[in-house]
mmCIF file of C-alpha atoms and ligand atoms in Angstrom:
data_model
loop_
_atom_site.group_PDB
_atom_site.id
_atom_site.type_symbol
_atom_site.label_atom_id
_atom_site.label_comp_id
_atom_site.label_asym_id
_atom_site.label_seq_id
_atom_site.Cartn_x
_atom_site.Cartn_y
_atom_site.Cartn_z
ATOM 1 C CA MET I 1 13.110 -21.124 6.332
ATOM 2 C CA PRO I 2 13.129 -17.419 5.756
ATOM 3 C CA CYS I 3 16.387 -15.863 4.179
ATOM 4 C CA ARG I 4 19.066 -15.208 6.656
ATOM 5 C CA THR I 5 21.899 -14.025 4.546
ATOM 6 C CA THR I 6 22.537 -10.903 2.524
ATOM 7 C CA LYS I 7 24.469 -12.774 -0.086
ATOM 8 C CA GLU I 8 21.551 -15.096 -0.660
ATOM 9 C CA LEU I 9 19.130 -12.352 -1.084
ATOM 10 C CA ASN I 10 21.438 -10.200 -3.246
ATOM 11 C CA GLU I 11 21.559 -13.162 -5.772
ATOM 12 C CA LEU I 12 17.717 -13.291 -5.799
ATOM 13 C CA VAL I 13 17.647 -9.474 -6.420
ATOM 14 C CA GLN I 14 20.074 -9.840 -9.132
ATOM 15 C CA GLU I 15 17.935 -12.536 -10.891
ATOM 16 C CA ALA I 16 14.842 -10.475 -10.582
ATOM 17 C CA LYS I 17 16.511 -7.308 -11.837
ATOM 18 C CA LYS I 18 16.718 -8.892 -15.268
ATOM 19 C CA TYR I 19 13.032 -8.141 -15.533
ATOM 20 C CA THR I 20 13.125 -4.380 -14.656
ATOM 21 C CA GLY I 21 14.026 -3.457 -18.344
ATOM 22 C CA LYS I 22 10.586 -4.636 -19.469
ATOM 23 C CA GLY I 23 8.830 -2.213 -17.133
ATOM 24 C CA LYS I 24 7.895 1.527 -17.092
ATOM 25 C CA VAL I 25 8.149 4.025 -14.278
ATOM 26 C CA ALA I 26 4.878 5.750 -13.466
ATOM 27 C CA ASP I 27 4.626 9.147 -14.941
ATOM 28 C CA TYR I 28 0.969 10.154 -14.514
ATOM 29 C CA ILE I 29 2.057 11.698 -11.316
ATOM 30 C CA PRO I 30 4.969 13.864 -12.687
ATOM 31 C CA ALA I 31 7.252 13.740 -9.721
ATOM 32 C CA LEU I 32 7.264 9.959 -9.887
ATOM 33 C CA ALA I 33 8.797 10.001 -13.393
ATOM 34 C CA LYS I 34 12.149 10.927 -11.845
ATOM 35 C CA ALA I 35 12.764 7.442 -10.432
ATOM 36 C CA HIS I 36 15.417 5.174 -11.804
ATOM 37 C CA HIS I 37 13.761 2.159 -13.445
ATOM 38 C CA GLU I 38 16.593 -0.368 -12.994
ATOM 39 C CA GLU I 39 16.500 -0.059 -9.173
ATOM 40 C CA LEU I 40 15.404 -2.971 -6.967
ATOM 41 C CA SER I 41 15.780 -3.224 -3.163
ATOM 42 C CA VAL I 42 14.255 -5.455 -0.651
ATOM 43 C CA ALA I 43 14.176 -5.794 3.245
ATOM 44 C CA ILE I 44 12.775 -8.700 5.091
ATOM 45 C CA PHE I 45 11.872 -8.210 8.705
ATOM 46 C CA HIS I 46 11.552 -11.386 10.722
ATOM 47 C CA ASP I 47 9.192 -12.313 13.601
ATOM 48 C CA ASP I 48 12.349 -12.302 15.977
ATOM 49 C CA GLY I 49 13.315 -8.678 15.217
ATOM 50 C CA THR I 50 16.153 -9.500 12.819
ATOM 51 C CA CYS I 51 16.376 -8.057 9.393
ATOM 52 C CA VAL I 52 18.097 -9.035 6.054
ATOM 53 C CA SER I 53 18.244 -6.674 3.172
ATOM 54 C CA ALA I 54 19.658 -6.342 -0.369
ATOM 55 C CA GLY I 55 19.993 -3.323 -2.980
ATOM 56 C CA ASP I 56 20.196 0.184 -2.108
ATOM 57 C CA VAL I 57 17.843 -0.074 0.853
ATOM 58 C CA LYS I 58 18.344 3.573 1.953
ATOM 59 C CA GLN I 59 16.275 4.795 -1.071
ATOM 60 C CA LYS I 60 13.121 6.385 -0.099
ATOM 61 C CA LEU I 61 9.837 5.505 -1.780
ATOM 62 C CA THR I 62 6.353 7.094 -1.398
ATOM 63 C CA LEU I 63 3.627 4.794 -0.166
ATOM 64 C CA GLN I 64 1.217 5.392 -2.788
ATOM 65 C CA SER I 65 -1.456 2.699 -2.790
ATOM 66 C CA VAL I 66 0.233 0.870 -0.092
ATOM 67 C CA SER I 67 -1.195 3.428 2.295
ATOM 68 C CA LYS I 68 -4.606 2.278 1.431
ATOM 69 C CA VAL I 69 -4.331 -0.701 3.581
ATOM 70 C CA LEU I 70 -3.118 1.245 6.460
ATOM 71 C CA THR I 71 -5.909 3.937 6.386
ATOM 72 C CA LEU I 72 -8.376 0.914 6.262
ATOM 73 C CA ALA I 73 -6.871 -0.325 9.389
ATOM 74 C CA LEU I 74 -7.216 3.219 10.931
ATOM 75 C CA ALA I 75 -10.657 3.681 9.817
ATOM 76 C CA LEU I 76 -11.648 0.301 11.128
ATOM 77 C CA MET I 77 -10.011 1.146 14.433
ATOM 78 C CA ASP I 78 -12.035 4.336 14.545
ATOM 79 C CA TYR I 79 -15.402 3.139 13.495
ATOM 80 C CA GLY I 80 -15.669 -0.605 13.439
ATOM 81 C CA GLU I 81 -16.389 -2.939 10.468
ATOM 82 C CA GLU I 82 -20.164 -2.144 10.129
ATOM 83 C CA ALA I 83 -19.724 1.535 9.655
ATOM 84 C CA VAL I 84 -16.758 1.309 7.200
ATOM 85 C CA PHE I 85 -18.450 -1.214 5.182
ATOM 86 C CA SER I 86 -21.514 0.778 4.814
ATOM 87 C CA LYS I 87 -19.436 3.071 2.690
ATOM 88 C CA VAL I 88 -17.215 0.641 0.776
ATOM 89 C CA GLY I 89 -17.652 -3.015 -0.371
ATOM 90 C CA TYR I 90 -15.683 -6.326 -0.099
ATOM 91 C CA GLU I 91 -15.414 -7.343 -3.503
ATOM 92 C CA PRO I 92 -12.420 -7.363 -6.049
ATOM 93 C CA THR I 93 -13.145 -5.410 -9.305
ATOM 94 C CA GLY I 94 -10.965 -7.000 -11.914
ATOM 95 C CA ASP I 95 -10.500 -3.472 -13.234
ATOM 96 C CA PRO I 96 -7.482 -1.094 -13.136
ATOM 97 C CA PHE I 97 -7.030 0.680 -9.833
ATOM 98 C CA ASN I 98 -8.478 4.055 -11.038
ATOM 99 C CA SER I 99 -11.216 2.771 -13.040
ATOM 100 C CA ILE I 100 -14.728 4.468 -12.691
ATOM 101 C CA VAL I 101 -16.724 1.793 -14.500
ATOM 102 C CA LYS I 102 -17.938 -0.322 -11.566
ATOM 103 C CA LEU I 103 -18.969 2.921 -9.654
ATOM 104 C CA GLU I 104 -21.811 3.242 -12.232
ATOM 105 C CA PHE I 105 -23.110 -0.226 -11.620
ATOM 106 C CA SER I 106 -22.746 0.022 -8.006
ATOM 107 C CA PRO I 107 -23.150 3.658 -7.225
ATOM 108 C CA SER I 108 -23.942 3.394 -3.498
ATOM 109 C CA LYS I 109 -20.445 2.477 -2.752
ATOM 110 C CA PRO I 110 -17.083 1.603 -4.258
ATOM 111 C CA LEU I 111 -16.531 -2.136 -4.490
ATOM 112 C CA ASN I 112 -13.494 -2.292 -2.307
ATOM 113 C CA PRO I 113 -11.134 -0.222 -0.268
ATOM 114 C CA MET I 114 -7.967 -0.950 -2.333
ATOM 115 C CA ILE I 115 -9.054 0.751 -5.614
ATOM 116 C CA ASN I 116 -8.787 4.545 -5.631
ATOM 117 C CA ALA I 117 -12.552 5.159 -5.378
ATOM 118 C CA GLY I 118 -12.655 2.934 -2.130
ATOM 119 C CA ALA I 119 -9.503 4.395 -0.685
ATOM 120 C CA LEU I 120 -10.858 8.000 -1.144
ATOM 121 C CA ALA I 121 -13.961 6.824 0.762
ATOM 122 C CA VAL I 122 -11.941 5.355 3.542
ATOM 123 C CA THR I 123 -9.839 8.545 3.831
ATOM 124 C CA HIS I 124 -13.017 10.625 3.983
ATOM 125 C CA MET I 125 -13.790 8.621 7.191
ATOM 126 C CA ILE I 126 -10.509 9.208 8.987
ATOM 127 C CA LYS I 127 -11.498 11.244 12.150
ATOM 128 C CA GLY I 128 -9.832 14.844 12.920
ATOM 129 C CA LYS I 129 -11.168 18.304 13.362
ATOM 130 C CA ASN I 130 -9.635 19.599 10.061
ATOM 131 C CA GLU I 131 -7.578 18.304 7.293
ATOM 132 C CA GLU I 132 -4.227 18.913 9.165
ATOM 133 C CA GLU I 133 -5.395 16.808 12.142
ATOM 134 C CA ARG I 134 -6.696 13.972 9.860
ATOM 135 C CA PHE I 135 -3.277 13.768 7.978
ATOM 136 C CA GLU I 136 -1.573 13.962 11.251
ATOM 137 C CA ARG I 137 -3.356 11.025 12.645
ATOM 138 C CA ILE I 138 -2.654 8.917 9.568
ATOM 139 C CA LEU I 139 1.087 9.821 9.615
ATOM 140 C CA THR I 140 1.444 9.185 13.338
ATOM 141 C CA PHE I 141 -0.233 5.767 13.026
ATOM 142 C CA ILE I 142 2.096 4.835 10.208
ATOM 143 C CA GLN I 143 5.185 6.030 12.298
ATOM 144 C CA GLN I 144 3.999 3.737 15.080
ATOM 145 C CA LEU I 145 3.572 0.643 12.818
ATOM 146 C CA ALA I 146 7.190 1.204 11.440
ATOM 147 C CA GLY I 147 8.513 2.206 14.840
ATOM 148 C CA ASN I 148 10.145 5.310 13.364
ATOM 149 C CA SER I 149 9.094 8.771 14.199
ATOM 150 C CA ALA I 150 11.251 10.217 11.609
ATOM 151 C CA ILE I 151 8.843 9.121 8.765
ATOM 152 C CA GLY I 152 7.387 12.217 6.948
ATOM 153 C CA TYR I 153 5.968 12.808 3.526
ATOM 154 C CA SER I 154 7.239 14.332 0.179
ATOM 155 C CA ALA I 155 5.627 17.727 -0.224
ATOM 156 C CA GLU I 156 6.811 17.591 -3.811
ATOM 157 C CA VAL I 157 5.144 14.257 -4.681
ATOM 158 C CA ALA I 158 1.900 15.254 -2.907
ATOM 159 C CA GLU I 159 1.744 18.523 -4.501
ATOM 160 C CA SER I 160 2.626 16.997 -7.947
ATOM 161 C CA GLU I 161 -0.232 14.498 -7.606
ATOM 162 C CA TYR I 162 -2.721 17.002 -6.211
ATOM 163 C CA ARG I 163 -2.219 19.269 -9.244
ATOM 164 C CA THR I 164 -2.885 16.347 -11.577
ATOM 165 C CA SER I 165 -5.615 14.506 -9.659
ATOM 166 C CA ASP I 166 -8.557 15.053 -12.105
ATOM 167 C CA LEU I 167 -9.376 11.414 -12.325
ATOM 168 C CA ASN I 168 -9.551 11.018 -8.683
ATOM 169 C CA ARG I 169 -11.497 14.190 -8.404
ATOM 170 C CA ALA I 170 -14.017 12.812 -10.702
ATOM 171 C CA LEU I 171 -14.290 9.569 -8.570
ATOM 172 C CA CYS I 172 -14.890 11.980 -5.547
ATOM 173 C CA TYR I 173 -17.538 14.077 -7.291
ATOM 174 C CA PHE I 174 -19.323 10.859 -8.592
ATOM 175 C CA MET I 175 -19.255 9.475 -4.951
ATOM 176 C CA LYS I 176 -20.468 12.836 -3.659
ATOM 177 C CA GLN I 177 -23.354 12.936 -5.908
ATOM 178 C CA HIS I 178 -24.341 9.479 -4.756
ATOM 179 C CA GLY I 179 -23.991 10.181 -1.003
ATOM 180 C CA VAL I 180 -20.919 8.092 -0.367
ATOM 181 C CA ILE I 181 -18.954 11.117 0.817
ATOM 182 C CA ASP I 182 -20.242 14.505 1.958
ATOM 183 C CA GLU I 183 -17.260 16.812 2.357
ATOM 184 C CA ASP I 184 -15.116 19.467 0.425
ATOM 185 C CA ILE I 185 -13.472 17.503 -2.322
ATOM 186 C CA GLU I 186 -10.288 19.447 -2.406
ATOM 187 C CA GLU I 187 -9.797 19.100 1.247
ATOM 188 C CA LEU I 188 -10.245 15.215 0.908
ATOM 189 C CA LEU I 189 -7.827 15.211 -1.984
ATOM 190 C CA ARG I 190 -5.240 17.176 -0.054
ATOM 191 C CA VAL I 191 -5.325 14.524 2.756
ATOM 192 C CA TYR I 192 -5.297 11.700 0.311
ATOM 193 C CA THR I 193 -2.458 13.027 -1.771
ATOM 194 C CA LYS I 194 -0.297 13.538 1.299
ATOM 195 C CA GLN I 195 -1.183 10.121 2.717
ATOM 196 C CA CYS I 196 0.007 8.711 -0.704
ATOM 197 C CA ALA I 197 3.183 10.708 -0.387
ATOM 198 C CA ILE I 198 4.206 9.424 3.016
ATOM 199 C CA GLU I 199 7.945 8.552 2.538
ATOM 200 C CA MET I 200 9.979 5.624 3.887
ATOM 201 C CA ASP I 201 12.531 3.052 2.990
ATOM 202 C CA CYS I 202 12.120 -0.735 2.384
ATOM 203 C CA LEU I 203 13.178 -1.602 5.992
ATOM 204 C CA ASP I 204 10.182 0.594 7.391
ATOM 205 C CA LEU I 205 7.944 -1.068 4.867
ATOM 206 C CA ALA I 206 9.090 -4.456 5.981
ATOM 207 C CA ARG I 207 8.539 -3.638 9.539
ATOM 208 C CA ILE I 208 4.875 -2.674 8.947
ATOM 209 C CA GLY I 209 4.480 -5.839 6.808
ATOM 210 C CA CYS I 210 5.666 -7.699 9.901
ATOM 211 C CA VAL I 211 3.187 -6.103 12.214
ATOM 212 C CA LEU I 212 0.417 -7.230 9.912
ATOM 213 C CA ALA I 213 2.080 -10.713 9.539
ATOM 214 C CA MET I 214 1.930 -11.031 13.358
ATOM 215 C CA ASP I 215 -1.824 -10.264 13.406
ATOM 216 C CA GLY I 216 -1.136 -6.528 14.687
ATOM 217 C CA VAL I 217 1.613 -7.122 17.196
ATOM 218 C CA GLU I 218 5.053 -5.396 16.936
ATOM 219 C CA PRO I 219 7.393 -8.344 17.421
ATOM 220 C CA ARG I 220 10.295 -6.331 19.134
ATOM 221 C CA THR I 221 8.191 -4.694 21.817
ATOM 222 C CA ASN I 222 5.299 -7.203 21.801
ATOM 223 C CA LEU I 223 2.899 -4.227 21.813
ATOM 224 C CA ARG I 224 -0.337 -4.680 20.088
ATOM 225 C CA LEU I 225 -0.701 -1.822 17.607
ATOM 226 C CA ILE I 226 -3.728 -3.206 15.653
ATOM 227 C CA PRO I 227 -6.463 -5.428 16.939
ATOM 228 C CA ALA I 228 -6.189 -9.010 15.546
ATOM 229 C CA SER I 229 -9.484 -8.849 13.702
ATOM 230 C CA VAL I 230 -8.520 -5.574 11.878
ATOM 231 C CA ALA I 231 -5.169 -6.942 10.870
ATOM 232 C CA ARG I 232 -6.725 -10.141 9.561
ATOM 233 C CA LEU I 233 -9.298 -8.209 7.543
ATOM 234 C CA CYS I 234 -6.566 -6.102 5.980
ATOM 235 C CA LYS I 235 -4.601 -9.179 5.053
ATOM 236 C CA THR I 236 -7.678 -10.563 3.393
ATOM 237 C CA PHE I 237 -7.950 -7.575 1.234
ATOM 238 C CA MET I 238 -4.446 -7.666 0.410
ATOM 239 C CA VAL I 239 -4.911 -11.197 -0.903
ATOM 240 C CA THR I 240 -7.971 -10.513 -2.997
ATOM 241 C CA CYS I 241 -7.328 -6.894 -4.149
ATOM 242 C CA GLY I 242 -3.760 -5.920 -3.021
ATOM 243 C CA MET I 243 -2.295 -6.273 -6.535
ATOM 244 C CA TYR I 244 -5.270 -4.920 -8.312
ATOM 245 C CA ASN I 245 -6.510 -6.851 -11.339
ATOM 246 C CA ALA I 246 -3.311 -9.007 -11.044
ATOM 247 C CA SER I 247 -4.241 -10.257 -7.583
ATOM 248 C CA GLY I 248 -5.512 -13.663 -8.943
ATOM 249 C CA GLU I 249 -2.266 -14.409 -10.741
ATOM 250 C CA PHE I 250 -0.144 -13.182 -7.797
ATOM 251 C CA ALA I 251 -1.972 -15.456 -5.380
ATOM 252 C CA VAL I 252 -1.215 -18.318 -7.680
ATOM 253 C CA ARG I 253 2.335 -17.437 -8.149
ATOM 254 C CA VAL I 254 3.326 -15.956 -4.790
ATOM 255 C CA GLY I 255 0.421 -16.734 -2.381
ATOM 256 C CA ILE I 256 0.958 -14.138 0.354
ATOM 257 C CA PRO I 257 -0.887 -10.938 1.463
ATOM 258 C CA ALA I 258 0.770 -7.982 -0.427
ATOM 259 C CA LYS I 259 -0.127 -4.371 -1.308
ATOM 260 C CA SER I 260 1.556 -2.558 -4.175
ATOM 261 C CA GLY I 261 1.833 1.246 -5.011
ATOM 262 C CA VAL I 262 2.756 2.991 -8.222
ATOM 263 C CA SER I 263 5.981 4.324 -6.996
ATOM 264 C CA GLY I 264 7.120 0.741 -7.137
ATOM 265 C CA GLY I 265 6.656 -0.339 -3.531
ATOM 266 C CA ILE I 266 5.332 -3.644 -2.399
ATOM 267 C CA MET I 267 4.586 -4.462 1.215
ATOM 268 C CA GLY I 268 4.208 -8.348 1.849
ATOM 269 C CA SER I 269 3.126 -10.010 5.022
ATOM 270 C CA VAL I 270 3.985 -13.874 5.416
ATOM 271 C CA PRO I 271 1.611 -14.853 8.163
ATOM 272 C CA ASN I 272 3.231 -15.513 11.490
ATOM 273 C CA ARG I 273 6.744 -15.455 9.867
ATOM 274 C CA PHE I 274 8.010 -12.086 8.349
ATOM 275 C CA GLY I 275 7.308 -8.811 6.687
ATOM 276 C CA ILE I 276 8.710 -7.800 3.232
ATOM 277 C CA GLY I 277 9.419 -4.305 1.876
ATOM 278 C CA ILE I 278 10.455 -3.967 -1.764
ATOM 279 C CA PHE I 279 11.093 -0.802 -3.936
ATOM 280 C CA GLY I 280 11.480 -1.312 -7.627
ATOM 281 C CA PRO I 281 9.901 1.613 -9.576
ATOM 282 C CA ALA I 282 9.602 -0.068 -13.074
ATOM 283 C CA LEU I 283 5.960 -1.069 -13.277
ATOM 284 C CA ASP I 284 4.170 -3.776 -15.477
ATOM 285 C CA GLU I 285 1.101 -2.799 -17.383
ATOM 286 C CA LYS I 286 -1.135 -3.173 -14.255
ATOM 287 C CA GLY I 287 0.785 -0.821 -12.049
ATOM 288 C CA ASN I 288 2.678 -3.310 -9.950
ATOM 289 C CA SER I 289 6.476 -3.297 -9.602
ATOM 290 C CA ILE I 290 7.701 -5.706 -12.307
ATOM 291 C CA GLY I 291 11.068 -6.530 -10.527
ATOM 292 C CA GLY I 292 9.391 -6.672 -7.221
ATOM 293 C CA THR I 293 6.683 -9.092 -8.405
ATOM 294 C CA LYS I 294 9.309 -11.342 -9.975
ATOM 295 C CA LEU I 295 11.443 -11.130 -6.837
ATOM 296 C CA LEU I 296 8.591 -12.412 -4.621
ATOM 297 C CA GLU I 297 7.764 -15.118 -7.041
ATOM 298 C CA ILE I 298 11.357 -16.323 -6.786
ATOM 299 C CA MET I 299 11.306 -15.898 -3.002
ATOM 300 C CA SER I 300 8.025 -17.610 -2.607
ATOM 301 C CA ALA I 301 9.321 -20.706 -4.344
ATOM 302 C CA LYS I 302 12.596 -20.705 -2.407
ATOM 303 C CA TYR I 303 11.213 -19.958 1.078
ATOM 304 C CA ASN I 304 7.997 -21.866 0.690
ATOM 305 C CA MET I 305 6.038 -18.581 1.354
ATOM 306 C CA SER I 306 2.547 -19.446 -0.131
ATOM 307 C CA MET I 307 -0.119 -19.805 2.224
ATOM 308 C CA PHE I 308 -2.214 -21.932 -0.092
HETATM 309 O O1 LIG W 1 -4.348 7.732 -6.454
HETATM 310 C C1 LIG W 1 -3.335 7.458 -7.093
HETATM 311 O O2 LIG W 1 -3.539 7.208 -8.269
HETATM 312 C C2 LIG W 1 -2.102 7.188 -6.472
HETATM 313 N N1 LIG W 1 -1.796 8.175 -5.259
HETATM 314 C C3 LIG W 1 -1.904 5.724 -5.970
HETATM 315 C C4 LIG W 1 -2.232 4.781 -6.948
HETATM 316 C C5 LIG W 1 -1.457 3.479 -6.715
HETATM 317 O O3 LIG W 1 -0.557 3.530 -6.139
HETATM 318 C C6 LIG W 1 -2.025 2.349 -7.536
HETATM 319 N N2 LIG W 1 -0.901 1.199 -7.506
HETATM 320 N N3 LIG W 1 -0.511 0.440 -8.041
#
């Protein structure tokens, strides 16, 4: 049974909050360093359209790497699997999200679309006549998935990341040299940093997680927003690479498709049951929300969430 009461969910949040003190807010993107590390909020969006939440759920978070799974869906809808996976691979790396190491061993394409190199290659593929149109398409798609046309992006966070993106810039130049991408790198970085700065609350995140949980169908309207094959492919990457080099342990302890971001967001999809949106900005050493991961562990045991 999924959680149906706020009181119950609040208790689980209080339990998981004990771990936030051990984490650290991301500061390599200067604007993210302003977050309060003790915060933890969660929303669960069920397949019948009902929602339960706990914590300060009105707090907004930027998607950061959670956006990678959504741009992957859009690129797959634009071009199909064969074209997308000619530019990016299927395999987990076991390395940190911004590592350049494996690109040297497999220079023809980044190993998967969830690491920074792979996500940059995917954003490179997003259709549009200019950078504004490409970003607009990503934003509109995400608004549709969340059923919320008010979703926008934080210009402050986008700008802050763009100015300090030299590692991602390096990944792009490496891939340009090897023919993976062939566009103006600054333009690509502007689209990518805005995509990462798309801003929403946990409830929006849980709704998107629920669409993926339901294989691409929005449960309230019954509209298909993503083809089932694309939704399944995205969820597979969430299992194998969604929590970076902690994906193996997360699969053992929690056992659901999930995607994290350095702002402290985690989007979870419990297949055919519900979507989860979490915001807890204190991160562990691998860049995943420490309270959020703990909360999912507790929830998984209590609500029998593991698919394994
Ligand atoms: O490209 C970056 O470094 C960030 N915009 C996103 C990285 C991220 O969220 C990694 N997540 N844990």
